[in-house]
mmCIF file of C-alpha atoms in Angstrom:
data_model
loop_
_atom_site.group_PDB
_atom_site.id
_atom_site.type_symbol
_atom_site.label_atom_id
_atom_site.label_comp_id
_atom_site.label_asym_id
_atom_site.label_seq_id
_atom_site.Cartn_x
_atom_site.Cartn_y
_atom_site.Cartn_z
ATOM 1 C CA VAL A 1420 7.754 -9.135 -7.969
ATOM 2 C CA SER A 1421 7.033 -10.334 -11.678
ATOM 3 C CA ARG A 1422 6.101 -7.803 -14.302
ATOM 4 C CA SER A 1423 2.423 -9.195 -14.229
ATOM 5 C CA GLN A 1424 2.260 -8.574 -10.494
ATOM 6 C CA ARG A 1425 3.180 -4.883 -11.109
ATOM 7 C CA THR A 1426 0.224 -4.021 -13.326
ATOM 8 C CA CYS A 1427 -3.476 -4.253 -12.901
ATOM 9 C CA LYS A 1428 -5.569 -6.513 -15.049
ATOM 10 C CA PRO A 1429 -9.137 -7.060 -15.059
ATOM 11 C CA ALA A 1430 -10.003 -10.539 -13.521
ATOM 12 C CA LYS A 1431 -11.089 -13.105 -16.114
ATOM 13 C CA VAL A 1432 -14.236 -14.353 -14.368
ATOM 14 C CA PRO A 1433 -17.268 -15.654 -16.073
ATOM 15 C CA PRO A 1434 -20.308 -13.097 -15.773
ATOM 16 C CA GLU A 1435 -22.320 -15.707 -14.095
ATOM 17 C CA ASP A 1436 -19.605 -15.623 -11.366
ATOM 18 C CA ASP A 1437 -20.337 -12.971 -8.744
ATOM 19 C CA LYS A 1438 -17.835 -13.776 -6.107
ATOM 20 C CA HIS A 1439 -16.263 -10.077 -6.343
ATOM 21 C CA THR A 1440 -17.744 -8.886 -3.232
ATOM 22 C CA ALA A 1441 -16.181 -6.730 -0.373
ATOM 23 C CA ASP A 1442 -15.584 -9.926 1.754
ATOM 24 C CA GLY A 1443 -14.116 -11.718 -1.318
ATOM 25 C CA PHE A 1444 -11.879 -8.634 -1.808
ATOM 26 C CA VAL A 1445 -10.612 -8.705 1.655
ATOM 27 C CA SER A 1446 -9.967 -12.375 1.404
ATOM 28 C CA ASN A 1447 -8.076 -11.757 -1.951
ATOM 29 C CA ILE A 1448 -5.879 -9.185 -0.049
ATOM 30 C CA VAL A 1449 -5.069 -11.334 2.572
ATOM 31 C CA GLN A 1450 -4.287 -14.117 -0.023
ATOM 32 C CA SER A 1451 -1.785 -11.665 -1.518
ATOM 33 C CA CYS A 1452 -0.140 -11.216 1.555
ATOM 34 C CA ARG A 1453 0.200 -14.866 2.319
ATOM 35 C CA GLN A 1454 1.820 -15.106 -1.377
ATOM 36 C CA VAL A 1455 4.394 -12.551 -0.141
ATOM 37 C CA LEU A 1456 5.221 -14.674 3.118
ATOM 38 C CA ASN A 1457 5.520 -17.810 0.913
ATOM 39 C CA LEU A 1458 7.797 -16.200 -1.501
ATOM 40 C CA HIS A 1459 9.924 -15.104 1.449
ATOM 41 C CA MET A 1460 9.832 -18.676 3.061
ATOM 42 C CA THR A 1461 10.741 -20.406 0.004
ATOM 43 C CA ARG A 1462 13.996 -17.942 -0.862
ATOM 44 C CA PRO A 1463 17.432 -19.792 -0.588
ATOM 45 C CA PRO A 1464 19.116 -18.933 2.756
ATOM 46 C CA GLY A 1465 22.051 -17.324 0.828
ATOM 47 C CA ASP A 1466 19.683 -14.538 -0.385
ATOM 48 C CA TYR A 1467 19.550 -13.470 3.196
ATOM 49 C CA ALA A 1468 23.434 -13.172 3.445
ATOM 50 C CA ASN A 1469 23.586 -10.493 0.863
ATOM 51 C CA HIS A 1470 23.307 -7.089 2.330
ATOM 52 C CA GLU A 1471 21.175 -5.595 -0.333
ATOM 53 C CA THR A 1472 18.729 -8.456 -0.816
ATOM 54 C CA PHE A 1473 18.322 -8.890 3.029
ATOM 55 C CA ARG A 1474 17.562 -5.257 3.286
ATOM 56 C CA GLN A 1475 15.104 -5.316 0.330
ATOM 57 C CA LEU A 1476 13.400 -8.443 1.646
ATOM 58 C CA VAL A 1477 13.070 -6.858 5.162
ATOM 59 C CA LEU A 1478 11.467 -3.792 3.705
ATOM 60 C CA GLU A 1479 8.870 -5.820 1.742
ATOM 61 C CA MET A 1480 7.980 -7.708 4.777
ATOM 62 C CA ILE A 1481 7.511 -4.450 6.816
ATOM 63 C CA GLN A 1482 5.486 -2.908 3.938
ATOM 64 C CA VAL A 1483 3.340 -5.879 3.245
ATOM 65 C CA ARG A 1484 0.777 -4.392 5.926
ATOM 66 C CA THR A 1485 0.752 -0.860 4.715
ATOM 67 C CA MET A 1486 0.345 -2.220 1.054
ATOM 68 C CA ALA A 1487 -2.596 -4.496 1.994
ATOM 69 C CA ARG A 1488 -4.542 -1.573 3.886
ATOM 70 C CA SER A 1489 -3.738 0.765 0.871
ATOM 71 C CA LYS A 1490 -5.264 -1.678 -1.509
ATOM 72 C CA PHE A 1491 -8.272 -1.973 0.482
ATOM 73 C CA PHE A 1492 -8.426 1.869 1.044
ATOM 74 C CA GLU A 1493 -7.842 2.656 -2.730
ATOM 75 C CA TRP A 1494 -11.058 0.789 -3.457
ATOM 76 C CA ALA A 1495 -13.093 2.116 -0.374
ATOM 77 C CA ASP A 1496 -11.917 5.797 -0.802
ATOM 78 C CA ASN A 1497 -11.792 6.120 -4.359
ATOM 79 C CA GLN A 1498 -15.111 4.764 -5.601
ATOM 80 C CA GLY A 1499 -14.787 7.012 -8.919
ATOM 81 C CA SER A 1500 -11.831 5.297 -10.277
ATOM 82 C CA SER A 1501 -12.729 1.610 -11.187
ATOM 83 C CA SER A 1502 -14.803 -1.222 -9.994
ATOM 84 C CA LEU A 1503 -13.881 -3.707 -7.503
ATOM 85 C CA ARG A 1504 -13.493 -6.242 -10.436
ATOM 86 C CA LEU A 1505 -10.816 -4.302 -12.073
ATOM 87 C CA ARG A 1506 -8.803 -3.837 -8.712
ATOM 88 C CA TRP A 1507 -8.956 -7.665 -7.838
ATOM 89 C CA ASN A 1508 -5.647 -8.694 -9.654
ATOM 90 C CA CYS A 1509 -3.771 -5.655 -8.772
ATOM 91 C CA SER A 1510 -0.494 -6.203 -6.967
ATOM 92 C CA LEU A 1511 -0.317 -4.775 -3.288
ATOM 93 C CA ARG A 1512 2.637 -2.579 -4.286
ATOM 94 C CA THR A 1513 0.627 -1.027 -7.337
ATOM 95 C CA ALA A 1514 -2.264 -0.507 -5.152
ATOM 96 C CA GLN A 1515 -0.296 1.155 -2.670
ATOM 97 C CA ARG A 1516 0.996 3.665 -5.328
ATOM 98 C CA ARG A 1517 -2.267 4.157 -6.719
ATOM 99 C CA TYR A 1518 -3.566 4.953 -3.349
ATOM 100 C CA LEU A 1519 -0.586 7.525 -2.846
ATOM 101 C CA SER A 1520 -1.127 9.069 -5.955
ATOM 102 C CA PHE A 1521 -5.078 9.312 -4.983
ATOM 103 C CA LEU A 1522 -4.410 11.142 -1.699
ATOM 104 C CA VAL A 1523 -1.888 13.386 -3.330
ATOM 105 C CA ASN A 1524 -4.685 14.417 -5.865
ATOM 106 C CA GLN A 1525 -7.079 14.857 -3.030
ATOM 107 C CA LEU A 1526 -4.729 17.191 -1.241
ATOM 108 C CA ASN A 1527 -3.868 19.142 -4.577
ATOM 109 C CA GLU A 1528 -7.727 19.658 -5.435
ATOM 110 C CA ARG A 1529 -8.412 20.973 -1.873
ATOM 111 C CA ARG A 1530 -5.954 23.745 -2.596
ATOM 112 C CA ILE A 1531 -6.145 25.112 1.134
ATOM 113 C CA SER A 1532 -3.497 26.002 3.470
ATOM 114 C CA LEU A 1533 -2.090 23.319 5.585
ATOM 115 C CA ALA A 1534 -3.179 25.257 8.592
ATOM 116 C CA HIS A 1535 -6.807 23.730 7.978
ATOM 117 C CA ASP A 1536 -6.979 20.429 9.978
ATOM 118 C CA ASP A 1537 -8.495 18.294 7.062
ATOM 119 C CA SER A 1538 -5.502 19.094 5.004
ATOM 120 C CA LYS A 1539 -3.024 18.494 7.761
ATOM 121 C CA GLU A 1540 -4.765 15.169 8.352
ATOM 122 C CA LEU A 1541 -4.406 14.191 4.801
ATOM 123 C CA ALA A 1542 -0.840 15.356 4.418
ATOM 124 C CA THR A 1543 -0.068 13.170 7.651
ATOM 125 C CA GLN A 1544 -1.657 10.148 6.005
ATOM 126 C CA ILE A 1545 0.437 10.512 3.004
ATOM 127 C CA CYS A 1546 3.648 10.707 5.032
ATOM 128 C CA LYS A 1547 2.567 7.851 6.817
ATOM 129 C CA LEU A 1548 2.011 5.926 3.629
ATOM 130 C CA LYS A 1549 5.297 6.816 2.661
ATOM 131 C CA GLY A 1550 6.963 5.530 5.647
ATOM 132 C CA LEU A 1551 7.978 8.849 6.748
ATOM 133 C CA ILE A 1552 6.284 8.904 9.979
ATOM 134 C CA SER A 1553 4.561 6.473 12.284
ATOM 135 C CA LYS A 1554 2.007 8.352 14.051
ATOM 136 C CA SER A 1555 2.488 12.429 13.692
ATOM 137 C CA VAL A 1556 5.247 14.753 12.751
ATOM 138 C CA ASP A 1557 6.000 15.546 16.305
ATOM 139 C CA GLU A 1558 7.017 12.157 17.317
ATOM 140 C CA ARG A 1559 10.554 11.893 18.172
ATOM 141 C CA ASN A 1560 13.225 8.902 18.549
ATOM 142 C CA GLU A 1561 15.277 7.973 21.387
ATOM 143 C CA ASN A 1562 17.753 11.085 20.636
ATOM 144 C CA GLY A 1563 14.859 13.483 20.512
ATOM 145 C CA GLU A 1564 14.890 13.764 16.849
ATOM 146 C CA THR A 1565 11.698 14.213 14.767
ATOM 147 C CA PRO A 1566 11.307 12.268 11.618
ATOM 148 C CA LEU A 1567 11.982 15.389 9.521
ATOM 149 C CA MET A 1568 15.222 15.876 11.151
ATOM 150 C CA THR A 1569 16.545 12.309 10.717
ATOM 151 C CA ALA A 1570 15.261 12.331 6.796
#
């Protein structure tokens, strides 16, 4: 990922061009996912022979869906942060980090015990976004271990 892809920059769009709609934003996210796929398809086969490079590429492929959803929900859930226009050129990974930060701030602002259902749901959402769990903290693998036991 290049340096320019790691930062969010305002889109350079003439004022008369009003294509920054929710549908356009979703199309932009899909295009970002396709760009990741295209980058993977153009990698030399030797990159997949190196264990660390292979691991990094596979993790990126797995995380693209979560990053894309995060980019959408960071905009949908965090309306007070910035406009759709400012999020347009934000990379998927940066958007995921911003959304994670937003959720953690929401949890901290509530300052209520995790016994409260709303806080549990938010904490579970944060764990899913970080890839710590798939569905719930009670899920178990084939050995009967919870995600926390295997961490």
